[in-house]
Amino acid sequence: MVLSAIALSVFRESVRDKVFYNLLLFAVLLVGASFLMGQMTAGQDVKIIKDLGLAATSLFGLFIAVFVGIGLVWKEVERRSVYSLIAKPIRRPELVLGKYLGLALTLLCNVVVMAAVLYALLAYMNWAASEGLRRSWEAPAVDPALLKVFLLIYAQLLLVTAIALFFSTFSGPMVAAVLTFGLYVIGHFNADLKHFDAVLTSQPLVWLLRVMYYVLPNLAPFDIKAPVVHGQAVAGGYIAMTLAYAGVYIAVLLVGGAIIFSRRDLK
């Protein structure tokens, strides 16, 4: 009951936030621009629409996850409204988890809207194209496999939100944003850390990079845009393993953030 009340409060605040509307508008405009670009590229129109539409969903969702996520706890402390919250029968871990669930709901609405817009564009392209042009496409225009991409984009956004929320429990918004974006970039190149032992001669440095490989988030597996757009199959087991990895990592971050915020001196 407490969690749902906090989550709905965060969701309503995020929906009213002008940043949310601006980002959503830009994303819709970008998907529309991809449609126009596709009209100028014979035979590659559907591929371009998919590439740009999925990239826009991931990019604008990332901005919402980071810039809203880093302010979830910080705003309450800065406004001193946290004192009135913790004075009520609300435990600090419930406050952290409720904030996270609220932003997760906001991101879900964001991804669903973008997916609906992209599918509507693709359905129109499929309806307007000739039979010969349809046969030249690597994958169907209205491809159900795109839902797998949206699912992993959403899972990645949930993981980034957990990272942003974790840092916001003990640091200011600027530091939290830099650290979150830093981990996001490193996370996409995490797999490379495992192979540095072939070029490095310093064994301590090799061990350090190996520890970083296992501790830092690995975000590369969440990116399956290229194979799906080119019509290649992505196994259900791979999707399940990636979702399980995200679930475990998110749980660790939320528990860590809740412990830090519970022990934080707010006086």
PDB file of C-alpha atoms in Angstrom:
ATOM      1  CA  MET A   1       0.000   0.000   0.000  1.00  0.00           C
ATOM      2  CA  VAL A   2       2.795   2.399   0.966  1.00  0.00           C
ATOM      3  CA  LEU A   3       4.891   1.368  -2.040  1.00  0.00           C
ATOM      4  CA  SER A   4       2.005   1.844  -4.477  1.00  0.00           C
ATOM      5  CA  ALA A   5       1.194   5.275  -3.026  1.00  0.00           C
ATOM      6  CA  ILE A   6       4.818   6.452  -3.378  1.00  0.00           C
ATOM      7  CA  ALA A   7       5.121   4.914  -6.859  1.00  0.00           C
ATOM      8  CA  LEU A   8       1.938   6.596  -8.112  1.00  0.00           C
ATOM      9  CA  SER A   9       3.086   9.906  -6.657  1.00  0.00           C
ATOM     10  CA  VAL A  10       6.391   9.653  -8.572  1.00  0.00           C
ATOM     11  CA  PHE A  11       4.547   8.637 -11.735  1.00  0.00           C
ATOM     12  CA  ARG A  12       2.176  11.608 -11.551  1.00  0.00           C
ATOM     13  CA  GLU A  13       5.062  13.982 -10.849  1.00  0.00           C
ATOM     14  CA  SER A  14       7.076  12.605 -13.791  1.00  0.00           C
ATOM     15  CA  VAL A  15       4.120  12.829 -16.166  1.00  0.00           C
ATOM     16  CA  ARG A  16       3.541  16.459 -15.159  1.00  0.00           C
ATOM     17  CA  ASP A  17       7.231  17.237 -15.603  1.00  0.00           C
ATOM     18  CA  LYS A  18       7.839  19.269 -18.781  1.00  0.00           C
ATOM     19  CA  VAL A  19      11.046  17.344 -19.396  1.00  0.00           C
ATOM     20  CA  PHE A  20       9.060  14.163 -19.890  1.00  0.00           C
ATOM     21  CA  TYR A  21       6.822  15.782 -22.504  1.00  0.00           C
ATOM     22  CA  ASN A  22       9.748  17.404 -24.305  1.00  0.00           C
ATOM     23  CA  LEU A  23      11.683  14.173 -24.544  1.00  0.00           C
ATOM     24  CA  LEU A  24       8.625  12.271 -25.654  1.00  0.00           C
ATOM     25  CA  LEU A  25       7.858  14.905 -28.296  1.00  0.00           C
ATOM     26  CA  PHE A  26      11.403  14.821 -29.627  1.00  0.00           C
ATOM     27  CA  ALA A  27      11.299  11.053 -29.803  1.00  0.00           C
ATOM     28  CA  VAL A  28       8.056  11.121 -31.772  1.00  0.00           C
ATOM     29  CA  LEU A  29       9.467  13.769 -34.094  1.00  0.00           C
ATOM     30  CA  LEU A  30      12.604  11.700 -34.615  1.00  0.00           C
ATOM     31  CA  VAL A  31      10.570   8.643 -35.517  1.00  0.00           C
ATOM     32  CA  GLY A  32       8.617  10.849 -37.946  1.00  0.00           C
ATOM     33  CA  ALA A  33      11.898  12.121 -39.434  1.00  0.00           C
ATOM     34  CA  SER A  34      13.047   8.533 -39.908  1.00  0.00           C
ATOM     35  CA  PHE A  35       9.892   7.948 -41.934  1.00  0.00           C
ATOM     36  CA  LEU A  36      10.725  10.885 -44.233  1.00  0.00           C
ATOM     37  CA  MET A  37      14.329   9.696 -44.628  1.00  0.00           C
ATOM     38  CA  GLY A  38      13.055   6.272 -45.464  1.00  0.00           C
ATOM     39  CA  GLN A  39      10.985   7.704 -48.278  1.00  0.00           C
ATOM     40  CA  MET A  40      14.197   9.016 -49.875  1.00  0.00           C
ATOM     41  CA  THR A  41      16.048   5.690 -49.633  1.00  0.00           C
ATOM     42  CA  ALA A  42      14.576   3.140 -51.999  1.00  0.00           C
ATOM     43  CA  GLY A  43      14.629  -0.436 -50.671  1.00  0.00           C
ATOM     44  CA  GLN A  44      16.102   0.520 -47.261  1.00  0.00           C
ATOM     45  CA  ASP A  45      13.158   2.560 -45.969  1.00  0.00           C
ATOM     46  CA  VAL A  46      11.883  -0.013 -43.465  1.00  0.00           C
ATOM     47  CA  LYS A  47      15.391  -0.755 -42.162  1.00  0.00           C
ATOM     48  CA  ILE A  48      16.093   2.966 -41.617  1.00  0.00           C
ATOM     49  CA  ILE A  49      12.784   3.483 -39.830  1.00  0.00           C
ATOM     50  CA  LYS A  50      13.514   0.536 -37.525  1.00  0.00           C
ATOM     51  CA  ASP A  51      17.110   1.651 -36.836  1.00  0.00           C
ATOM     52  CA  LEU A  52      16.223   5.245 -36.011  1.00  0.00           C
ATOM     53  CA  GLY A  53      13.030   4.396 -34.155  1.00  0.00           C
ATOM     54  CA  LEU A  54      14.753   1.877 -31.873  1.00  0.00           C
ATOM     55  CA  ALA A  55      17.763   4.154 -31.351  1.00  0.00           C
ATOM     56  CA  ALA A  56      15.436   7.054 -30.410  1.00  0.00           C
ATOM     57  CA  THR A  57      13.564   4.857 -27.947  1.00  0.00           C
ATOM     58  CA  SER A  58      16.805   3.814 -26.277  1.00  0.00           C
ATOM     59  CA  LEU A  59      18.362   7.312 -26.252  1.00  0.00           C
ATOM     60  CA  PHE A  60      15.382   9.302 -24.980  1.00  0.00           C
ATOM     61  CA  GLY A  61      14.534   6.599 -22.468  1.00  0.00           C
ATOM     62  CA  LEU A  62      18.127   6.860 -21.205  1.00  0.00           C
ATOM     63  CA  PHE A  63      17.770  10.620 -20.688  1.00  0.00           C
ATOM     64  CA  ILE A  64      14.564  10.138 -18.706  1.00  0.00           C
ATOM     65  CA  ALA A  65      16.085   7.309 -16.635  1.00  0.00           C
ATOM     66  CA  VAL A  66      19.157   9.352 -15.711  1.00  0.00           C
ATOM     67  CA  PHE A  67      17.812  12.886 -15.281  1.00  0.00           C
ATOM     68  CA  VAL A  68      14.654  11.849 -13.455  1.00  0.00           C
ATOM     69  CA  GLY A  69      16.365   8.991 -11.596  1.00  0.00           C
ATOM     70  CA  ILE A  70      19.128  11.127 -10.054  1.00  0.00           C
ATOM     71  CA  GLY A  71      16.552  13.558  -8.650  1.00  0.00           C
ATOM     72  CA  LEU A  72      14.224  11.040  -7.036  1.00  0.00           C
ATOM     73  CA  VAL A  73      15.923  11.045  -3.650  1.00  0.00           C
ATOM     74  CA  TRP A  74      17.965  14.235  -3.995  1.00  0.00           C
ATOM     75  CA  LYS A  75      14.871  16.430  -4.531  1.00  0.00           C
ATOM     76  CA  GLU A  76      13.256  15.120  -1.364  1.00  0.00           C
ATOM     77  CA  VAL A  77      16.393  15.918   0.653  1.00  0.00           C
ATOM     78  CA  GLU A  78      16.916  19.309  -1.027  1.00  0.00           C
ATOM     79  CA  ARG A  79      13.307  20.381  -0.462  1.00  0.00           C
ATOM     80  CA  ARG A  80      13.469  18.937   3.069  1.00  0.00           C
ATOM     81  CA  SER A  81      10.207  17.158   2.294  1.00  0.00           C
ATOM     82  CA  VAL A  82      11.977  13.930   3.239  1.00  0.00           C
ATOM     83  CA  TYR A  83      11.578  14.862   6.917  1.00  0.00           C
ATOM     84  CA  SER A  84       7.793  14.871   6.669  1.00  0.00           C
ATOM     85  CA  LEU A  85       7.905  11.555   4.791  1.00  0.00           C
ATOM     86  CA  ILE A  86      10.106   9.688   7.248  1.00  0.00           C
ATOM     87  CA  ALA A  87       8.064  11.148  10.125  1.00  0.00           C
ATOM     88  CA  LYS A  88       5.159   9.101   8.795  1.00  0.00           C
ATOM     89  CA  PRO A  89       5.072   5.291   9.142  1.00  0.00           C
ATOM     90  CA  ILE A  90       7.260   4.965   6.038  1.00  0.00           C
ATOM     91  CA  ARG A  91      10.574   3.189   6.287  1.00  0.00           C
ATOM     92  CA  ARG A  92      13.466   4.560   4.260  1.00  0.00           C
ATOM     93  CA  PRO A  93      13.874   1.361   2.166  1.00  0.00           C
ATOM     94  CA  GLU A  94      10.179   1.647   1.248  1.00  0.00           C
ATOM     95  CA  LEU A  95      10.776   5.223   0.123  1.00  0.00           C
ATOM     96  CA  VAL A  96      13.697   4.156  -2.118  1.00  0.00           C
ATOM     97  CA  LEU A  97      11.812   1.196  -3.596  1.00  0.00           C
ATOM     98  CA  GLY A  98       8.610   3.214  -4.096  1.00  0.00           C
ATOM     99  CA  LYS A  99      10.524   5.939  -5.938  1.00  0.00           C
ATOM    100  CA  TYR A 100      12.103   3.303  -8.181  1.00  0.00           C
ATOM    101  CA  LEU A 101       8.786   1.623  -8.996  1.00  0.00           C
ATOM    102  CA  GLY A 102       7.255   5.001  -9.882  1.00  0.00           C
ATOM    103  CA  LEU A 103       9.959   5.789 -12.405  1.00  0.00           C
ATOM    104  CA  ALA A 104       9.798   2.221 -13.743  1.00  0.00           C
ATOM    105  CA  LEU A 105       6.107   2.799 -14.477  1.00  0.00           C
ATOM    106  CA  THR A 106       6.935   6.113 -16.184  1.00  0.00           C
ATOM    107  CA  LEU A 107       9.559   4.423 -18.372  1.00  0.00           C
ATOM    108  CA  LEU A 108       7.141   1.625 -19.249  1.00  0.00           C
ATOM    109  CA  CYS A 109       4.598   4.169 -20.547  1.00  0.00           C
ATOM    110  CA  ASN A 110       7.373   5.914 -22.460  1.00  0.00           C
ATOM    111  CA  VAL A 111       8.545   2.713 -24.175  1.00  0.00           C
ATOM    112  CA  VAL A 112       4.990   1.570 -24.937  1.00  0.00           C
ATOM    113  CA  VAL A 113       4.126   4.909 -26.602  1.00  0.00           C
ATOM    114  CA  MET A 114       7.294   4.849 -28.705  1.00  0.00           C
ATOM    115  CA  ALA A 115       6.717   1.228 -29.706  1.00  0.00           C
ATOM    116  CA  ALA A 116       3.144   2.038 -30.753  1.00  0.00           C
ATOM    117  CA  VAL A 117       4.316   4.994 -32.868  1.00  0.00           C
ATOM    118  CA  LEU A 118       7.027   2.911 -34.551  1.00  0.00           C
ATOM    119  CA  TYR A 119       4.686   0.005 -35.269  1.00  0.00           C
ATOM    120  CA  ALA A 120       2.105   2.419 -36.712  1.00  0.00           C
ATOM    121  CA  LEU A 121       4.726   3.829 -39.098  1.00  0.00           C
ATOM    122  CA  LEU A 122       5.856   0.354 -40.128  1.00  0.00           C
ATOM    123  CA  ALA A 123       2.268  -0.790 -40.665  1.00  0.00           C
ATOM    124  CA  TYR A 124       1.702   2.150 -42.982  1.00  0.00           C
ATOM    125  CA  MET A 125       4.926   1.328 -44.907  1.00  0.00           C
ATOM    126  CA  ASN A 126       3.835  -2.284 -45.241  1.00  0.00           C
ATOM    127  CA  TRP A 127       0.413  -1.207 -46.544  1.00  0.00           C
ATOM    128  CA  ALA A 128       1.834   1.303 -49.043  1.00  0.00           C
ATOM    129  CA  ALA A 129       4.669  -0.900 -50.413  1.00  0.00           C
ATOM    130  CA  SER A 130       4.400  -3.054 -53.510  1.00  0.00           C
ATOM    131  CA  GLU A 131       4.679  -6.845 -53.310  1.00  0.00           C
ATOM    132  CA  GLY A 132       8.096  -6.759 -54.971  1.00  0.00           C
ATOM    133  CA  LEU A 133       9.412  -4.222 -52.475  1.00  0.00           C
ATOM    134  CA  ARG A 134       8.141  -6.289 -49.556  1.00  0.00           C
ATOM    135  CA  ARG A 135      10.075  -9.315 -50.832  1.00  0.00           C
ATOM    136  CA  SER A 136      13.301  -7.255 -50.865  1.00  0.00           C
ATOM    137  CA  TRP A 137      13.083  -6.524 -47.134  1.00  0.00           C
ATOM    138  CA  GLU A 138      15.314  -8.622 -44.839  1.00  0.00           C
ATOM    139  CA  ALA A 139      12.527  -8.865 -42.243  1.00  0.00           C
ATOM    140  CA  PRO A 140       8.797  -8.123 -42.271  1.00  0.00           C
ATOM    141  CA  ALA A 141       7.889  -4.489 -41.671  1.00  0.00           C
ATOM    142  CA  VAL A 142       5.535  -5.264 -38.789  1.00  0.00           C
ATOM    143  CA  ASP A 143       7.929  -7.745 -37.217  1.00  0.00           C
ATOM    144  CA  PRO A 144       6.837  -9.211 -33.840  1.00  0.00           C
ATOM    145  CA  ALA A 145      10.537  -9.775 -33.066  1.00  0.00           C
ATOM    146  CA  LEU A 146      10.845  -6.023 -32.513  1.00  0.00           C
ATOM    147  CA  LEU A 147       9.013  -6.576 -29.231  1.00  0.00           C
ATOM    148  CA  LYS A 148      12.100  -8.457 -27.995  1.00  0.00           C
ATOM    149  CA  VAL A 149      14.181  -5.356 -28.713  1.00  0.00           C
ATOM    150  CA  PHE A 150      11.750  -3.118 -26.833  1.00  0.00           C
ATOM    151  CA  LEU A 151      11.726  -5.578 -23.931  1.00  0.00           C
ATOM    152  CA  LEU A 152      15.517  -5.505 -23.571  1.00  0.00           C
ATOM    153  CA  ILE A 153      15.588  -1.713 -24.041  1.00  0.00           C
ATOM    154  CA  TYR A 154      13.142  -1.433 -21.136  1.00  0.00           C
ATOM    155  CA  ALA A 155      15.197  -3.858 -19.033  1.00  0.00           C
ATOM    156  CA  GLN A 156      18.319  -1.815 -19.728  1.00  0.00           C
ATOM    157  CA  LEU A 157      16.521   1.400 -18.764  1.00  0.00           C
ATOM    158  CA  LEU A 158      15.425  -0.219 -15.496  1.00  0.00           C
ATOM    159  CA  LEU A 159      19.039  -1.136 -14.790  1.00  0.00           C
ATOM    160  CA  VAL A 160      20.250   2.394 -15.580  1.00  0.00           C
ATOM    161  CA  THR A 161      17.505   3.802 -13.333  1.00  0.00           C
ATOM    162  CA  ALA A 162      18.677   1.565 -10.483  1.00  0.00           C
ATOM    163  CA  ILE A 163      22.245   2.835 -11.003  1.00  0.00           C
ATOM    164  CA  ALA A 164      21.077   6.472 -10.975  1.00  0.00           C
ATOM    165  CA  LEU A 165      18.954   5.908  -7.890  1.00  0.00           C
ATOM    166  CA  PHE A 166      21.821   4.133  -6.093  1.00  0.00           C
ATOM    167  CA  PHE A 167      24.187   7.069  -6.649  1.00  0.00           C
ATOM    168  CA  SER A 168      21.497   9.606  -5.727  1.00  0.00           C
ATOM    169  CA  THR A 169      21.198   8.081  -2.237  1.00  0.00           C
ATOM    170  CA  PHE A 170      24.615   9.466  -1.214  1.00  0.00           C
ATOM    171  CA  SER A 171      25.641  12.126  -3.770  1.00  0.00           C
ATOM    172  CA  GLY A 172      24.389  15.263  -5.501  1.00  0.00           C
ATOM    173  CA  PRO A 173      22.710  15.255  -8.921  1.00  0.00           C
ATOM    174  CA  MET A 174      25.808  16.292 -10.899  1.00  0.00           C
ATOM    175  CA  VAL A 175      28.026  13.571  -9.434  1.00  0.00           C
ATOM    176  CA  ALA A 176      25.247  10.998  -9.784  1.00  0.00           C
ATOM    177  CA  ALA A 177      24.688  11.943 -13.453  1.00  0.00           C
ATOM    178  CA  VAL A 178      28.407  11.724 -14.294  1.00  0.00           C
ATOM    179  CA  LEU A 179      28.809   8.372 -12.538  1.00  0.00           C
ATOM    180  CA  THR A 180      25.655   6.954 -14.147  1.00  0.00           C
ATOM    181  CA  PHE A 181      26.605   8.054 -17.651  1.00  0.00           C
ATOM    182  CA  GLY A 182      30.135   6.771 -17.026  1.00  0.00           C
ATOM    183  CA  LEU A 183      28.893   3.326 -16.041  1.00  0.00           C
ATOM    184  CA  TYR A 184      26.495   3.345 -19.016  1.00  0.00           C
ATOM    185  CA  VAL A 185      29.380   3.935 -21.446  1.00  0.00           C
ATOM    186  CA  ILE A 186      31.690   1.443 -19.717  1.00  0.00           C
ATOM    187  CA  GLY A 187      28.861  -1.068 -19.580  1.00  0.00           C
ATOM    188  CA  HIS A 188      28.697  -1.241 -23.365  1.00  0.00           C
ATOM    189  CA  PHE A 189      32.430  -2.029 -23.565  1.00  0.00           C
ATOM    190  CA  ASN A 190      32.588  -4.217 -20.468  1.00  0.00           C
ATOM    191  CA  ALA A 191      33.317  -7.401 -22.449  1.00  0.00           C
ATOM    192  CA  ASP A 192      36.567  -5.862 -23.733  1.00  0.00           C
ATOM    193  CA  LEU A 193      37.956  -5.723 -20.166  1.00  0.00           C
ATOM    194  CA  LYS A 194      38.122  -9.518 -20.135  1.00  0.00           C
ATOM    195  CA  HIS A 195      40.531  -9.623 -23.070  1.00  0.00           C
ATOM    196  CA  PHE A 196      43.138  -7.089 -21.890  1.00  0.00           C
ATOM    197  CA  ASP A 197      45.236  -9.877 -20.343  1.00  0.00           C
ATOM    198  CA  ALA A 198      46.399 -10.715 -23.869  1.00  0.00           C
ATOM    199  CA  VAL A 199      48.083  -7.303 -24.303  1.00  0.00           C
ATOM    200  CA  LEU A 200      49.003  -6.279 -20.740  1.00  0.00           C
ATOM    201  CA  THR A 201      52.128  -7.446 -18.910  1.00  0.00           C
ATOM    202  CA  SER A 202      51.195  -6.111 -15.457  1.00  0.00           C
ATOM    203  CA  GLN A 203      49.453  -8.921 -13.596  1.00  0.00           C
ATOM    204  CA  PRO A 204      47.906  -6.641 -10.885  1.00  0.00           C
ATOM    205  CA  LEU A 205      46.384  -4.497 -13.635  1.00  0.00           C
ATOM    206  CA  VAL A 206      45.036  -7.596 -15.330  1.00  0.00           C
ATOM    207  CA  TRP A 207      43.417  -8.701 -12.056  1.00  0.00           C
ATOM    208  CA  LEU A 208      41.943  -5.215 -11.543  1.00  0.00           C
ATOM    209  CA  LEU A 209      40.390  -5.229 -15.014  1.00  0.00           C
ATOM    210  CA  ARG A 210      39.087  -8.758 -14.429  1.00  0.00           C
ATOM    211  CA  VAL A 211      37.393  -7.627 -11.183  1.00  0.00           C
ATOM    212  CA  MET A 212      35.907  -4.624 -13.022  1.00  0.00           C
ATOM    213  CA  TYR A 213      34.599  -7.002 -15.680  1.00  0.00           C
ATOM    214  CA  TYR A 214      32.630  -9.000 -13.126  1.00  0.00           C
ATOM    215  CA  VAL A 215      31.536  -6.084 -10.893  1.00  0.00           C
ATOM    216  CA  LEU A 216      30.561  -3.383 -13.403  1.00  0.00           C
ATOM    217  CA  PRO A 217      27.317  -3.785 -15.368  1.00  0.00           C
ATOM    218  CA  ASN A 218      27.528  -5.446 -18.774  1.00  0.00           C
ATOM    219  CA  LEU A 219      25.029  -3.646 -21.022  1.00  0.00           C
ATOM    220  CA  ALA A 220      26.127  -4.990 -24.416  1.00  0.00           C
ATOM    221  CA  PRO A 221      23.846  -8.080 -24.250  1.00  0.00           C
ATOM    222  CA  PHE A 222      20.810  -5.780 -24.048  1.00  0.00           C
ATOM    223  CA  ASP A 223      21.490  -4.401 -27.535  1.00  0.00           C
ATOM    224  CA  ILE A 224      19.919  -6.774 -30.073  1.00  0.00           C
ATOM    225  CA  LYS A 225      18.770  -4.091 -32.518  1.00  0.00           C
ATOM    226  CA  ALA A 226      21.105  -5.068 -35.372  1.00  0.00           C
ATOM    227  CA  PRO A 227      20.300  -8.810 -35.587  1.00  0.00           C
ATOM    228  CA  VAL A 228      16.539  -8.258 -35.275  1.00  0.00           C
ATOM    229  CA  VAL A 229      16.458  -5.487 -37.898  1.00  0.00           C
ATOM    230  CA  HIS A 230      18.398  -7.768 -40.279  1.00  0.00           C
ATOM    231  CA  GLY A 231      15.907 -10.568 -39.714  1.00  0.00           C
ATOM    232  CA  GLN A 232      18.139 -12.803 -37.595  1.00  0.00           C
ATOM    233  CA  ALA A 233      16.511 -14.864 -34.848  1.00  0.00           C
ATOM    234  CA  VAL A 234      17.278 -14.136 -31.180  1.00  0.00           C
ATOM    235  CA  ALA A 235      16.725 -17.167 -28.942  1.00  0.00           C
ATOM    236  CA  GLY A 236      14.229 -16.964 -26.099  1.00  0.00           C
ATOM    237  CA  GLY A 237      16.830 -18.422 -23.744  1.00  0.00           C
ATOM    238  CA  TYR A 238      19.154 -15.517 -24.482  1.00  0.00           C
ATOM    239  CA  ILE A 239      16.369 -13.041 -23.679  1.00  0.00           C
ATOM    240  CA  ALA A 240      15.568 -14.885 -20.432  1.00  0.00           C
ATOM    241  CA  MET A 241      19.220 -14.952 -19.316  1.00  0.00           C
ATOM    242  CA  THR A 242      19.640 -11.243 -20.040  1.00  0.00           C
ATOM    243  CA  LEU A 243      16.468 -10.395 -18.106  1.00  0.00           C
ATOM    244  CA  ALA A 244      17.639 -12.560 -15.186  1.00  0.00           C
ATOM    245  CA  TYR A 245      20.989 -10.749 -15.172  1.00  0.00           C
ATOM    246  CA  ALA A 246      19.182  -7.389 -15.108  1.00  0.00           C
ATOM    247  CA  GLY A 247      16.920  -8.561 -12.283  1.00  0.00           C
ATOM    248  CA  VAL A 248      19.811  -9.668 -10.076  1.00  0.00           C
ATOM    249  CA  TYR A 249      21.848  -6.520 -10.730  1.00  0.00           C
ATOM    250  CA  ILE A 250      18.848  -4.250 -10.074  1.00  0.00           C
ATOM    251  CA  ALA A 251      18.076  -6.086  -6.818  1.00  0.00           C
ATOM    252  CA  VAL A 252      21.660  -5.638  -5.601  1.00  0.00           C
ATOM    253  CA  LEU A 253      21.630  -1.919  -6.448  1.00  0.00           C
ATOM    254  CA  LEU A 254      18.273  -1.305  -4.754  1.00  0.00           C
ATOM    255  CA  VAL A 255      19.317  -3.172  -1.604  1.00  0.00           C
ATOM    256  CA  GLY A 256      22.600  -1.262  -1.543  1.00  0.00           C
ATOM    257  CA  GLY A 257      20.854   2.072  -2.099  1.00  0.00           C
ATOM    258  CA  ALA A 258      18.276   1.301   0.604  1.00  0.00           C
ATOM    259  CA  ILE A 259      21.007   0.397   3.127  1.00  0.00           C
ATOM    260  CA  ILE A 260      22.990   3.575   2.377  1.00  0.00           C
ATOM    261  CA  PHE A 261      19.913   5.808   2.563  1.00  0.00           C
ATOM    262  CA  SER A 262      18.790   4.137   5.810  1.00  0.00           C
ATOM    263  CA  ARG A 263      22.118   4.926   7.471  1.00  0.00           C
ATOM    264  CA  ARG A 264      22.420   8.436   6.014  1.00  0.00           C
ATOM    265  CA  ASP A 265      22.336  11.304   8.500  1.00  0.00           C
ATOM    266  CA  LEU A 266      19.685  13.703   7.180  1.00  0.00           C
ATOM    267  CA  LYS A 267      19.983  16.265   9.964  1.00  0.00           C
TER     268      LYS A 267
END
